[in-house]
PDB file of C-alpha atoms and ligand atoms in Angstrom:
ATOM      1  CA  UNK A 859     -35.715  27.628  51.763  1.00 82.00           C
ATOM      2  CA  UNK A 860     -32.524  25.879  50.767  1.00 86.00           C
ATOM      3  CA  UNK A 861     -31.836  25.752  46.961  1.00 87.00           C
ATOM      4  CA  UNK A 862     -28.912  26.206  44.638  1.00 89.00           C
ATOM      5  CA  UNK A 863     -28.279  29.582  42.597  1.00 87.00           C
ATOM      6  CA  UNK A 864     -28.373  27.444  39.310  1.00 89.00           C
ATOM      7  CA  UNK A 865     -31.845  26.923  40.549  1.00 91.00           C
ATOM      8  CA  UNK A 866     -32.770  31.073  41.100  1.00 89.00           C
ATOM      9  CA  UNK A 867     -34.613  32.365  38.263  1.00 87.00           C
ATOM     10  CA  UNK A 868     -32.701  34.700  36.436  1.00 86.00           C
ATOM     11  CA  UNK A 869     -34.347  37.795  37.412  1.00 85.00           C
ATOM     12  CA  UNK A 870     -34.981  37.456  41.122  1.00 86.00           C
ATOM     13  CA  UNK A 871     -33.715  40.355  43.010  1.00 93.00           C
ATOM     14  CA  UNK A 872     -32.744  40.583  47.063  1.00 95.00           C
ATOM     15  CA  UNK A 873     -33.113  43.672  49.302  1.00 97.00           C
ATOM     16  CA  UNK A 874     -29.878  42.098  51.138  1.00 97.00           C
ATOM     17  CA  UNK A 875     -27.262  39.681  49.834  1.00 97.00           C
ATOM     18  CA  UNK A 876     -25.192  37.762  52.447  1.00 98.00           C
ATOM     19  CA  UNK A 877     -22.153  36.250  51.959  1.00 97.00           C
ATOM     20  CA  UNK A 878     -21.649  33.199  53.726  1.00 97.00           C
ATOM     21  CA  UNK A 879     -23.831  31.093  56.974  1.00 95.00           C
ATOM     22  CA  UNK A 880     -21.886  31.930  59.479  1.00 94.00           C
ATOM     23  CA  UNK A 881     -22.942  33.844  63.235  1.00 92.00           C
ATOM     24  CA  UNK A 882     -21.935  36.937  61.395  1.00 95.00           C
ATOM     25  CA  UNK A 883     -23.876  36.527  58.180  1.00 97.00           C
ATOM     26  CA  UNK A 884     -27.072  34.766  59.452  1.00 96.00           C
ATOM     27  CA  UNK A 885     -27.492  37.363  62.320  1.00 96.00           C
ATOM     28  CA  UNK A 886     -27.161  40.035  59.651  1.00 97.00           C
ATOM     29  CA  UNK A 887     -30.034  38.249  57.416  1.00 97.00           C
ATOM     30  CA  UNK A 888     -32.312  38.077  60.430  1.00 97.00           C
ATOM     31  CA  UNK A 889     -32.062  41.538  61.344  1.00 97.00           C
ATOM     32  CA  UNK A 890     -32.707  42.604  57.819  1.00 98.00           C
ATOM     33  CA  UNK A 891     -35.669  39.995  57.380  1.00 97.00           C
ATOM     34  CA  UNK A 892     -36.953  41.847  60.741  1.00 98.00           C
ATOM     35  CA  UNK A 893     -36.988  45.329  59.355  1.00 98.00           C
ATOM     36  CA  UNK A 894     -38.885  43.486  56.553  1.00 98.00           C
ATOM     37  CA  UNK A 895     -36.251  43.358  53.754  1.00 97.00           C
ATOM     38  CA  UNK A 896     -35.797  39.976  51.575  1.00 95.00           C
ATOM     39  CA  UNK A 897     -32.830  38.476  52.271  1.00 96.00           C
ATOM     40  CA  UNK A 898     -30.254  35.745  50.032  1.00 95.00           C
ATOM     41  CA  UNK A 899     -27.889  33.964  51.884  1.00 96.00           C
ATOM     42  CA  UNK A 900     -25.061  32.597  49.579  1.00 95.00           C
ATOM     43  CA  UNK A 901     -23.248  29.393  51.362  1.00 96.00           C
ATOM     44  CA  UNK A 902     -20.154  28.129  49.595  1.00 95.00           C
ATOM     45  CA  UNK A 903     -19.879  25.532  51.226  1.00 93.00           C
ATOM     46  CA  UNK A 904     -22.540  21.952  51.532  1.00 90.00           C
ATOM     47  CA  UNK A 905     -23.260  22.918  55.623  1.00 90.00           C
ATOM     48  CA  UNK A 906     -24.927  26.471  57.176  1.00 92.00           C
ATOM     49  CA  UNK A 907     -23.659  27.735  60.172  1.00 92.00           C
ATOM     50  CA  UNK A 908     -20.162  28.400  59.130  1.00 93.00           C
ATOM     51  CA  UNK A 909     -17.429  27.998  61.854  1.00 91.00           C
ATOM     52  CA  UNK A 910     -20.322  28.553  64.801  1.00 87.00           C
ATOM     53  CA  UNK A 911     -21.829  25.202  63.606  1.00 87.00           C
ATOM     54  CA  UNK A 912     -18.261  23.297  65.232  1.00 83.00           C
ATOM     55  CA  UNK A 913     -18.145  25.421  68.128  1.00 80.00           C
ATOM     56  CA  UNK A 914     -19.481  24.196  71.661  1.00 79.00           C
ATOM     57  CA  UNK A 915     -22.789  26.410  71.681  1.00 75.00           C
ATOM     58  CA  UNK A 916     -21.183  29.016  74.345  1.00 80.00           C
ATOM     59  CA  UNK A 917     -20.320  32.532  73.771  1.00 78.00           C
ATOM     60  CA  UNK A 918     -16.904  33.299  74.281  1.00 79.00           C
ATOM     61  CA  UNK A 919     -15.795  37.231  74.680  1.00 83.00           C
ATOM     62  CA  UNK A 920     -12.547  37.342  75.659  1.00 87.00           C
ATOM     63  CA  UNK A 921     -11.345  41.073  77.365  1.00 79.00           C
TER      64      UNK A 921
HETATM   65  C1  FAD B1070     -13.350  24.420  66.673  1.00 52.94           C
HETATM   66  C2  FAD B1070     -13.934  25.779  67.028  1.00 52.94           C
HETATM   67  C3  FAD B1070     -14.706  25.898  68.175  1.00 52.94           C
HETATM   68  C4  FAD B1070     -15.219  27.143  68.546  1.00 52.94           C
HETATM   69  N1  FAD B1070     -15.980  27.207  69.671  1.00 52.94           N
HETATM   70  C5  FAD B1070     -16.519  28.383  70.049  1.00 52.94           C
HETATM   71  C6  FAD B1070     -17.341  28.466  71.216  1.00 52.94           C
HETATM   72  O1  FAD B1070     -17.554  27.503  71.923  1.00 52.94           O
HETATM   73  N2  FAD B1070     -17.854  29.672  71.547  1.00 52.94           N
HETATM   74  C7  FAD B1070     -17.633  30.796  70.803  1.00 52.94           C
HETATM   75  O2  FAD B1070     -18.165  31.846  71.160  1.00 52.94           O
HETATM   76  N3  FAD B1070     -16.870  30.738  69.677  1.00 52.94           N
HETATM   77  C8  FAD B1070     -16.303  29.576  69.286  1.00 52.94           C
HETATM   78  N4  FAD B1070     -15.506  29.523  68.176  1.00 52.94           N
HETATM   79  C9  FAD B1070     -15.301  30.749  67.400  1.00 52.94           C
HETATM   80  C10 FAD B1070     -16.571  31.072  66.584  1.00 52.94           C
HETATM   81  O3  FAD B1070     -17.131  29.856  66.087  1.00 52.94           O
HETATM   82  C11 FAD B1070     -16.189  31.995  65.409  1.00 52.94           C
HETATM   83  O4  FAD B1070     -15.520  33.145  65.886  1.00 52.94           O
HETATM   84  C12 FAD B1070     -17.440  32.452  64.662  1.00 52.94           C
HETATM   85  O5  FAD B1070     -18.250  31.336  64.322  1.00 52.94           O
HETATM   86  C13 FAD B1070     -17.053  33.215  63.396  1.00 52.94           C
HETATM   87  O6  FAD B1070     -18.246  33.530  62.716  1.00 52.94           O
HETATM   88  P1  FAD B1070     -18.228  34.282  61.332  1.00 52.94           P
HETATM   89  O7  FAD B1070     -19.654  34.370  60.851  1.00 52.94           O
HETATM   90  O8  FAD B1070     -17.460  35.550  61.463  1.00 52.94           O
HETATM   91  O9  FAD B1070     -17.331  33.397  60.349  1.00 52.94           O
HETATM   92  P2  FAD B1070     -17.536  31.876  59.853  1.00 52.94           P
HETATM   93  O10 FAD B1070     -18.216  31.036  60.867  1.00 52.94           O
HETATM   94  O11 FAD B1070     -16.169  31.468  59.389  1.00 52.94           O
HETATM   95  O12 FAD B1070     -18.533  31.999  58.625  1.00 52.94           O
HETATM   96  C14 FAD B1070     -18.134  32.395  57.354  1.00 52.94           C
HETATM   97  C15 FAD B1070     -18.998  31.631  56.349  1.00 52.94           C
HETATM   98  O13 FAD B1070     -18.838  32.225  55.076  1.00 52.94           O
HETATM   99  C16 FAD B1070     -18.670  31.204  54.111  1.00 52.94           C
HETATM  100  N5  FAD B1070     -17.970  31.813  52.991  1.00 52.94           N
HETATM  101  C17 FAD B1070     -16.696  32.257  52.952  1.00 52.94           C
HETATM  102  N6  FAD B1070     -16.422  32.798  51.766  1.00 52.94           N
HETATM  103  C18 FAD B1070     -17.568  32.702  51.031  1.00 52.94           C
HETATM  104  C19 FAD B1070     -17.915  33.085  49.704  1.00 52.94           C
HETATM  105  N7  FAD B1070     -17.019  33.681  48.896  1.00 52.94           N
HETATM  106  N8  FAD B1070     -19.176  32.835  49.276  1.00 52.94           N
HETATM  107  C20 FAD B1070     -20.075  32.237  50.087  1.00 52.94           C
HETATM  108  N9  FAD B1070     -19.809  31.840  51.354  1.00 52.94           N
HETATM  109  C21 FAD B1070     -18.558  32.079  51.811  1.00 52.94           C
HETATM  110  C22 FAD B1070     -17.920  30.120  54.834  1.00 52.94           C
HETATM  111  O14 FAD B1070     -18.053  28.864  54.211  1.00 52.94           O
HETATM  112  C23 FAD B1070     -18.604  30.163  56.209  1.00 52.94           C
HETATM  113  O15 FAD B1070     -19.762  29.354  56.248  1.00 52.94           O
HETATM  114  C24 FAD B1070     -14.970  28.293  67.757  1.00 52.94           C
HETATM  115  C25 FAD B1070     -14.202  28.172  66.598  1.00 52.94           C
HETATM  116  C26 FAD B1070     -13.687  26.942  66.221  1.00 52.94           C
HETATM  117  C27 FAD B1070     -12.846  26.804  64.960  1.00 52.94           C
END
């Protein structure tokens, strides 16, 4: 669910906070959704995905 934190109710509370949509920070909310915790992701920005969202869908591991 996509919302903005003006719209949270005050006193909601998250197992796991995540800063940011990017690879890093959405694989780190679906691991912790899998082990069953809830999860905010806080987005500064108006797009998810972060930097991974420009890239050319490969993964690139250099050395
Ligand atoms: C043009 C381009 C093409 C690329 N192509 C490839 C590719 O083909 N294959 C590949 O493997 N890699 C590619 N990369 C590299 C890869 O995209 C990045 O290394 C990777 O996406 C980084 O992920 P990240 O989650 O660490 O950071 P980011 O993707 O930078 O995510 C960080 C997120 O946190 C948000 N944020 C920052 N500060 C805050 C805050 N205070 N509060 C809330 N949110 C915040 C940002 O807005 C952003 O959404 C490419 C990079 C670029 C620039």
């Amino acid at each position: 669910m996509f919302t903005t934190l003006a719209a949270l109710p005050e006193q909601t509370s998250y197992d796991v906070i995540v800063a940011g949509s990017g690879a890093a920070g959405l694989a780190a909310a679906v691991f912790a959704a899998i082990e069953g915790r809830s999860v905010l992701v806080i987005e500064r920005t108006d797009h998810v995905g972060g930097t991974s969202a420009l890239s050319a869908a490969t993964t690139w591991v250099p050395n």
